[in-house]
mmCIF file of N, CA and C in Angstrom:
data_model
loop_
_atom_site.group_PDB
_atom_site.id
_atom_site.type_symbol
_atom_site.label_atom_id
_atom_site.label_comp_id
_atom_site.label_asym_id
_atom_site.label_seq_id
_atom_site.Cartn_x
_atom_site.Cartn_y
_atom_site.Cartn_z
ATOM 1 N N UNK A 1 0.869 -1.149 -0.004
ATOM 2 C CA UNK A 1 0.024 -0.010 -0.028
ATOM 3 C C UNK A 1 0.925 1.233 -0.003
ATOM 4 N N UNK A 2 0.477 2.190 -0.767
ATOM 5 C CA UNK A 2 1.200 3.487 -0.807
ATOM 6 C C UNK A 2 0.962 4.228 0.565
ATOM 7 N N UNK A 3 2.065 4.655 1.171
ATOM 8 C CA UNK A 3 1.920 5.339 2.461
ATOM 9 C C UNK A 3 1.113 6.621 2.354
ATOM 10 N N UNK A 4 1.011 7.194 1.163
ATOM 11 C CA UNK A 4 0.150 8.395 0.959
ATOM 12 C C UNK A 4 -1.315 8.156 1.161
ATOM 13 N N UNK A 5 -1.726 6.903 1.080
ATOM 14 C CA UNK A 5 -3.174 6.563 1.242
ATOM 15 C C UNK A 5 -3.538 6.200 2.680
ATOM 16 N N UNK A 6 -2.580 6.178 3.539
ATOM 17 C CA UNK A 6 -2.852 5.800 4.924
ATOM 18 C C UNK A 6 -3.453 6.949 5.695
ATOM 19 N N UNK A 7 -4.531 6.697 6.411
ATOM 20 C CA UNK A 7 -5.210 7.712 7.162
ATOM 21 C C UNK A 7 -5.297 7.315 8.628
ATOM 22 N N UNK A 8 -4.327 7.784 9.419
ATOM 23 C CA UNK A 8 -4.285 7.357 10.850
ATOM 24 C C UNK A 8 -5.574 7.797 11.580
ATOM 25 N N UNK A 9 -6.048 8.978 11.269
ATOM 26 C CA UNK A 9 -7.278 9.503 11.942
ATOM 27 C C UNK A 9 -8.440 8.506 11.662
ATOM 28 N N UNK A 10 -8.579 8.020 10.421
ATOM 29 C CA UNK A 10 -9.648 7.126 10.061
ATOM 30 C C UNK A 10 -9.541 5.770 10.761
ATOM 31 N N UNK A 11 -8.383 5.410 11.235
ATOM 32 C CA UNK A 11 -8.198 4.135 11.899
ATOM 33 C C UNK A 11 -8.641 4.204 13.420
ATOM 34 N N UNK A 12 -8.860 5.403 13.918
ATOM 35 C CA UNK A 12 -9.245 5.509 15.330
ATOM 36 C C UNK A 12 -10.712 5.173 15.524
ATOM 37 N N UNK A 13 -10.977 4.191 16.380
ATOM 38 C CA UNK A 13 -12.363 3.873 16.688
ATOM 39 C C UNK A 13 -13.012 4.946 17.559
ATOM 40 N N UNK A 14 -14.285 5.175 17.313
ATOM 41 C CA UNK A 14 -14.974 6.200 18.075
ATOM 42 C C UNK A 14 -15.803 5.498 19.211
ATOM 43 N N UNK A 15 -16.036 6.263 20.294
ATOM 44 C CA UNK A 15 -16.930 5.718 21.335
ATOM 45 C C UNK A 15 -18.310 5.474 20.719
ATOM 46 N N UNK A 16 -19.065 4.634 21.405
ATOM 47 C CA UNK A 16 -20.482 4.382 20.968
ATOM 48 C C UNK A 16 -21.241 5.683 21.044
ATOM 49 N N UNK A 17 -21.761 6.102 19.907
ATOM 50 C CA UNK A 17 -22.513 7.376 19.823
ATOM 51 C C UNK A 17 -23.773 7.383 20.707
ATOM 52 N N UNK A 18 -24.362 6.216 20.927
ATOM 53 C CA UNK A 18 -25.589 6.200 21.785
ATOM 54 C C UNK A 18 -25.267 6.644 23.223
ATOM 55 N N UNK A 19 -24.084 6.467 23.643
ATOM 56 C CA UNK A 19 -23.732 6.818 25.028
ATOM 57 C C UNK A 19 -23.165 8.195 25.214
ATOM 58 N N UNK A 20 -23.036 8.982 24.077
ATOM 59 C CA UNK A 20 -22.414 10.259 24.111
ATOM 60 C C UNK A 20 -23.437 11.410 24.279
ATOM 61 N N UNK A 21 -22.979 12.456 24.950
ATOM 62 C CA UNK A 21 -23.769 13.684 25.068
ATOM 63 C C UNK A 21 -23.872 14.337 23.695
ATOM 64 N N UNK A 22 -24.907 15.027 23.463
ATOM 65 C CA UNK A 22 -25.186 15.740 22.172
ATOM 66 C C UNK A 22 -23.985 16.591 21.718
ATOM 67 N N UNK A 23 -23.347 17.251 22.665
ATOM 68 C CA UNK A 23 -22.197 18.170 22.340
ATOM 69 C C UNK A 23 -21.052 17.360 21.758
ATOM 70 N N UNK A 24 -20.858 16.180 22.211
ATOM 71 C CA UNK A 24 -19.769 15.311 21.699
ATOM 72 C C UNK A 24 -20.136 14.802 20.328
ATOM 73 N N UNK A 25 -21.387 14.460 20.103
ATOM 74 C CA UNK A 25 -21.824 13.996 18.801
ATOM 75 C C UNK A 25 -21.731 15.111 17.783
ATOM 76 N N UNK A 26 -22.136 16.312 18.169
ATOM 77 C CA UNK A 26 -22.167 17.457 17.286
ATOM 78 C C UNK A 26 -20.755 18.035 16.998
ATOM 79 N N UNK A 27 -19.761 17.579 17.717
ATOM 80 C CA UNK A 27 -18.381 18.107 17.475
ATOM 81 C C UNK A 27 -18.063 19.337 18.243
ATOM 82 N N UNK A 28 -18.927 19.758 19.162
ATOM 83 C CA UNK A 28 -18.733 20.983 19.935
ATOM 84 C C UNK A 28 -17.600 20.780 20.978
ATOM 85 N N UNK A 29 -17.370 19.500 21.333
ATOM 86 C CA UNK A 29 -16.289 19.273 22.320
ATOM 87 C C UNK A 29 -15.678 17.891 21.944
ATOM 88 N N UNK A 30 -14.583 17.565 22.638
ATOM 89 C CA UNK A 30 -13.841 16.338 22.374
ATOM 90 C C UNK A 30 -14.724 15.140 22.598
ATOM 91 N N UNK A 31 -14.719 14.221 21.648
ATOM 92 C CA UNK A 31 -15.554 13.006 21.704
ATOM 93 C C UNK A 31 -15.133 12.131 22.853
ATOM 94 N N UNK A 32 -13.877 12.166 23.335
ATOM 95 C CA UNK A 32 -13.430 11.312 24.416
ATOM 96 C C UNK A 32 -13.518 11.945 25.762
ATOM 97 N N UNK A 33 -13.047 13.207 25.936
ATOM 98 C CA UNK A 33 -13.010 13.781 27.279
ATOM 99 C C UNK A 33 -14.022 14.903 27.496
ATOM 100 N N UNK A 34 -14.593 15.457 26.409
ATOM 101 C CA UNK A 34 -15.511 16.584 26.588
ATOM 102 C C UNK A 34 -14.854 17.897 26.664
ATOM 103 N N UNK A 35 -13.532 17.940 26.542
ATOM 104 C CA UNK A 35 -12.805 19.202 26.507
ATOM 105 C C UNK A 35 -12.893 19.933 25.197
ATOM 106 N N UNK A 36 -12.058 20.944 25.079
ATOM 107 C CA UNK A 36 -12.075 21.736 23.827
ATOM 108 C C UNK A 36 -11.513 20.975 22.660
ATOM 109 N N UNK A 37 -12.334 20.861 21.624
ATOM 110 C CA UNK A 37 -11.991 20.099 20.416
ATOM 111 C C UNK A 37 -11.310 20.986 19.410
ATOM 112 N N UNK A 38 -10.137 20.541 18.938
ATOM 113 C CA UNK A 38 -9.367 21.334 18.000
ATOM 114 C C UNK A 38 -9.122 20.640 16.673
ATOM 115 N N UNK A 39 -9.451 19.354 16.578
ATOM 116 C CA UNK A 39 -9.187 18.641 15.367
ATOM 117 C C UNK A 39 -10.394 17.789 14.911
ATOM 118 N N UNK A 40 -10.613 17.793 13.622
ATOM 119 C CA UNK A 40 -11.652 16.963 13.023
ATOM 120 C C UNK A 40 -11.196 15.502 12.953
ATOM 121 N N UNK A 41 -12.118 14.609 13.165
ATOM 122 C CA UNK A 41 -11.798 13.183 13.131
ATOM 123 C C UNK A 41 -12.441 12.547 11.864
ATOM 124 N N UNK A 42 -13.045 13.348 11.017
ATOM 125 C CA UNK A 42 -13.671 12.814 9.826
ATOM 126 C C UNK A 42 -15.066 12.349 10.060
ATOM 127 N N UNK A 43 -15.846 12.227 8.980
ATOM 128 C CA UNK A 43 -17.248 11.772 9.113
ATOM 129 C C UNK A 43 -17.283 10.285 9.512
ATOM 130 N N UNK A 44 -18.255 9.991 10.337
ATOM 131 C CA UNK A 44 -18.525 8.628 10.767
ATOM 132 C C UNK A 44 -19.987 8.316 10.633
ATOM 133 N N UNK A 45 -20.303 7.020 10.541
ATOM 134 C CA UNK A 45 -21.681 6.573 10.563
ATOM 135 C C UNK A 45 -21.919 5.777 11.840
ATOM 136 N N UNK A 46 -23.021 6.111 12.528
ATOM 137 C CA UNK A 46 -23.353 5.428 13.741
ATOM 138 C C UNK A 46 -24.887 5.548 13.938
ATOM 139 N N UNK A 47 -25.396 4.650 14.759
ATOM 140 C CA UNK A 47 -26.793 4.717 15.188
ATOM 141 C C UNK A 47 -26.893 5.817 16.237
ATOM 142 N N UNK A 48 -27.636 6.859 15.965
ATOM 143 C CA UNK A 48 -27.876 7.983 16.908
ATOM 144 C C UNK A 48 -29.364 8.209 16.892
ATOM 145 N N UNK A 49 -29.941 8.241 18.130
ATOM 146 C CA UNK A 49 -31.389 8.433 18.300
ATOM 147 C C UNK A 49 -32.228 7.410 17.467
ATOM 148 N N UNK A 50 -31.734 6.167 17.407
ATOM 149 C CA UNK A 50 -32.445 5.069 16.795
ATOM 150 C C UNK A 50 -32.349 5.037 15.282
ATOM 151 N N UNK A 51 -31.533 5.868 14.643
ATOM 152 C CA UNK A 51 -31.394 5.859 13.193
ATOM 153 C C UNK A 51 -29.909 5.962 12.805
ATOM 154 N N UNK A 52 -29.541 5.391 11.638
ATOM 155 C CA UNK A 52 -28.193 5.481 11.139
ATOM 156 C C UNK A 52 -27.956 6.940 10.696
ATOM 157 N N UNK A 53 -26.968 7.566 11.305
ATOM 158 C CA UNK A 53 -26.720 8.989 10.942
ATOM 159 C C UNK A 53 -25.262 9.206 10.725
ATOM 160 N N UNK A 54 -24.943 10.222 9.918
ATOM 161 C CA UNK A 54 -23.575 10.663 9.713
ATOM 162 C C UNK A 54 -23.299 11.709 10.805
ATOM 163 N N UNK A 55 -22.163 11.577 11.433
ATOM 164 C CA UNK A 55 -21.771 12.574 12.457
ATOM 165 C C UNK A 55 -20.319 12.932 12.245
ATOM 166 N N UNK A 56 -19.904 14.081 12.777
ATOM 167 C CA UNK A 56 -18.549 14.618 12.559
ATOM 168 C C UNK A 56 -17.857 14.807 13.896
ATOM 169 N N UNK A 57 -17.286 13.763 14.458
ATOM 170 C CA UNK A 57 -16.625 13.953 15.773
ATOM 171 C C UNK A 57 -15.360 14.775 15.681
ATOM 172 N N UNK A 58 -15.034 15.401 16.805
ATOM 173 C CA UNK A 58 -13.816 16.168 16.908
ATOM 174 C C UNK A 58 -13.141 15.799 18.230
ATOM 175 N N UNK A 59 -11.880 16.163 18.372
ATOM 176 C CA UNK A 59 -11.118 15.751 19.532
ATOM 177 C C UNK A 59 -10.111 16.841 19.929
ATOM 178 N N UNK A 60 -9.653 16.735 21.182
ATOM 179 C CA UNK A 60 -8.483 17.483 21.583
ATOM 180 C C UNK A 60 -7.246 16.700 21.217
ATOM 181 N N UNK A 61 -6.122 17.367 21.023
ATOM 182 C CA UNK A 61 -4.921 16.673 20.597
ATOM 183 C C UNK A 61 -4.512 15.588 21.552
ATOM 184 N N UNK A 62 -4.469 15.820 22.902
ATOM 185 C CA UNK A 62 -4.019 14.788 23.813
ATOM 186 C C UNK A 62 -4.830 13.490 23.719
ATOM 187 N N UNK A 63 -6.136 13.635 23.645
ATOM 188 C CA UNK A 63 -7.019 12.430 23.555
ATOM 189 C C UNK A 63 -6.781 11.687 22.231
ATOM 190 N N UNK A 64 -6.670 12.411 21.137
ATOM 191 C CA UNK A 64 -6.464 11.802 19.853
ATOM 192 C C UNK A 64 -5.105 11.079 19.834
ATOM 193 N N UNK A 65 -4.078 11.685 20.389
ATOM 194 C CA UNK A 65 -2.754 11.058 20.460
ATOM 195 C C UNK A 65 -2.778 9.815 21.334
ATOM 196 N N UNK A 66 -3.473 9.903 22.486
ATOM 197 C CA UNK A 66 -3.564 8.768 23.371
ATOM 198 C C UNK A 66 -4.308 7.570 22.684
ATOM 199 N N UNK A 67 -5.356 7.893 21.971
ATOM 200 C CA UNK A 67 -6.118 6.829 21.274
ATOM 201 C C UNK A 67 -5.269 6.224 20.167
ATOM 202 N N UNK A 68 -4.530 7.062 19.410
ATOM 203 C CA UNK A 68 -3.615 6.578 18.405
ATOM 204 C C UNK A 68 -2.556 5.645 18.951
ATOM 205 N N UNK A 69 -2.018 5.998 20.119
ATOM 206 C CA UNK A 69 -0.988 5.171 20.745
ATOM 207 C C UNK A 69 -1.612 3.831 21.166
ATOM 208 N N UNK A 70 -2.811 3.857 21.687
ATOM 209 C CA UNK A 70 -3.507 2.626 22.088
ATOM 210 C C UNK A 70 -3.743 1.728 20.885
ATOM 211 N N UNK A 71 -4.254 2.297 19.796
ATOM 212 C CA UNK A 71 -4.511 1.525 18.596
ATOM 213 C C UNK A 71 -3.211 1.003 17.982
ATOM 214 N N UNK A 72 -2.157 1.854 17.975
ATOM 215 C CA UNK A 72 -0.847 1.429 17.531
ATOM 216 C C UNK A 72 -0.377 0.162 18.260
ATOM 217 N N UNK A 73 -0.489 0.166 19.626
ATOM 218 C CA UNK A 73 -0.085 -0.978 20.428
ATOM 219 C C UNK A 73 -0.789 -2.242 20.089
ATOM 220 N N UNK A 74 -2.108 -2.108 19.812
ATOM 221 C CA UNK A 74 -2.915 -3.276 19.433
ATOM 222 C C UNK A 74 -2.505 -3.740 18.025
ATOM 223 N N UNK A 75 -2.316 -2.746 17.121
ATOM 224 C CA UNK A 75 -2.000 -3.059 15.766
ATOM 225 C C UNK A 75 -0.715 -3.851 15.629
ATOM 226 N N UNK A 76 0.343 -3.416 16.282
ATOM 227 C CA UNK A 76 1.638 -4.086 16.027
ATOM 228 C C UNK A 76 1.654 -5.473 16.655
ATOM 229 N N UNK A 77 0.760 -5.750 17.561
ATOM 230 C CA UNK A 77 0.633 -7.094 18.129
ATOM 231 C C UNK A 77 -0.128 -8.049 17.219
ATOM 232 N N UNK A 78 -0.963 -7.526 16.331
ATOM 233 C CA UNK A 78 -1.832 -8.390 15.556
ATOM 234 C C UNK A 78 -1.609 -8.294 14.044
ATOM 235 N N UNK A 79 -0.779 -7.362 13.579
ATOM 236 C CA UNK A 79 -0.586 -7.177 12.120
ATOM 237 C C UNK A 79 0.463 -8.205 11.624
ATOM 238 N N UNK A 80 0.129 -8.916 10.597
ATOM 239 C CA UNK A 80 1.032 -9.924 10.057
ATOM 240 C C UNK A 80 2.236 -9.300 9.339
ATOM 241 N N UNK A 81 2.052 -8.040 8.894
ATOM 242 C CA UNK A 81 3.135 -7.360 8.142
ATOM 243 C C UNK A 81 4.142 -6.696 9.077
ATOM 244 N N UNK A 82 3.787 -6.420 10.334
ATOM 245 C CA UNK A 82 4.645 -5.735 11.244
ATOM 246 C C UNK A 82 5.584 -6.716 11.965
ATOM 247 N N UNK A 83 6.842 -6.385 12.013
ATOM 248 C CA UNK A 83 7.840 -7.158 12.741
ATOM 249 C C UNK A 83 8.497 -6.122 13.687
ATOM 250 N N UNK A 84 9.383 -6.626 14.562
ATOM 251 C CA UNK A 84 10.072 -5.737 15.505
ATOM 252 C C UNK A 84 11.150 -4.870 14.795
ATOM 253 N N UNK A 85 11.379 -5.146 13.521
ATOM 254 C CA UNK A 85 12.379 -4.424 12.797
ATOM 255 C C UNK A 85 11.807 -3.542 11.671
ATOM 256 N N UNK A 86 10.591 -3.879 11.241
ATOM 257 C CA UNK A 86 10.019 -3.174 10.132
ATOM 258 C C UNK A 86 8.477 -3.142 10.373
ATOM 259 N N UNK A 87 7.887 -1.948 10.311
ATOM 260 C CA UNK A 87 6.450 -1.801 10.559
ATOM 261 C C UNK A 87 5.746 -1.404 9.289
ATOM 262 N N UNK A 88 4.510 -1.802 9.142
ATOM 263 C CA UNK A 88 3.718 -1.509 7.963
ATOM 264 C C UNK A 88 3.397 -0.004 7.931
ATOM 265 N N UNK A 89 2.897 0.494 6.800
ATOM 266 C CA UNK A 89 2.551 1.923 6.706
ATOM 267 C C UNK A 89 1.438 2.305 7.679
ATOM 268 N N UNK A 90 0.492 1.481 7.968
ATOM 269 C CA UNK A 90 -0.520 1.788 8.971
ATOM 270 C C UNK A 90 0.069 2.014 10.345
ATOM 271 N N UNK A 91 0.967 1.120 10.755
ATOM 272 C CA UNK A 91 1.626 1.245 12.031
ATOM 273 C C UNK A 91 2.453 2.506 12.104
ATOM 274 N N UNK A 92 3.243 2.833 11.051
ATOM 275 C CA UNK A 92 4.055 4.009 11.060
ATOM 276 C C UNK A 92 3.178 5.278 11.166
ATOM 277 N N UNK A 93 2.038 5.283 10.448
ATOM 278 C CA UNK A 93 1.126 6.464 10.522
ATOM 279 C C UNK A 93 0.548 6.609 11.859
ATOM 280 N N UNK A 94 0.099 5.528 12.505
ATOM 281 C CA UNK A 94 -0.437 5.617 13.853
ATOM 282 C C UNK A 94 0.610 6.077 14.847
ATOM 283 N N UNK A 95 1.793 5.601 14.708
ATOM 284 C CA UNK A 95 2.882 5.987 15.620
ATOM 285 C C UNK A 95 3.182 7.497 15.490
ATOM 286 N N UNK A 96 3.336 7.918 14.229
ATOM 287 C CA UNK A 96 3.629 9.348 13.987
ATOM 288 C C UNK A 96 2.461 10.237 14.526
ATOM 289 N N UNK A 97 1.242 9.813 14.306
ATOM 290 C CA UNK A 97 0.075 10.589 14.801
ATOM 291 C C UNK A 97 0.056 10.616 16.325
ATOM 292 N N UNK A 98 0.409 9.530 16.958
ATOM 293 C CA UNK A 98 0.393 9.489 18.428
ATOM 294 C C UNK A 98 1.479 10.434 19.040
ATOM 295 N N UNK A 99 2.574 10.654 18.276
ATOM 296 C CA UNK A 99 3.628 11.503 18.740
ATOM 297 C C UNK A 99 3.234 13.040 18.612
ATOM 298 N N UNK A 100 2.342 13.341 17.667
ATOM 299 C CA UNK A 100 1.977 14.734 17.433
ATOM 300 C C UNK A 100 1.369 15.405 18.625
ATOM 301 N N UNK A 101 0.565 14.670 19.404
ATOM 302 C CA UNK A 101 -0.169 15.252 20.536
ATOM 303 C C UNK A 101 0.634 15.389 21.787
ATOM 304 N N UNK A 102 1.887 14.860 21.821
ATOM 305 C CA UNK A 102 2.651 14.942 23.043
ATOM 306 C C UNK A 102 3.399 16.267 23.184
#
């Protein structure tokens, strides 16, 4: 895969929209902590209010970086392409994204 097509933000799983406050669903605050949201996480599809809806979550940098680091840790343990000496483009993108928020 071309590294230019890798989208680390798109690999981040979102919390269940049914359990989120309206402000978090609407992108008015961070989807994870409820703090000030400064970055878009891209459009997502989830069941909200009993119907499949498109929503635009946003996040603060520390939460997005923390989630990227968590997903990176899971990824490198389960990816057949990743070794301890060479990581796939997805792993490299997640790792770089996790370092941005620190």
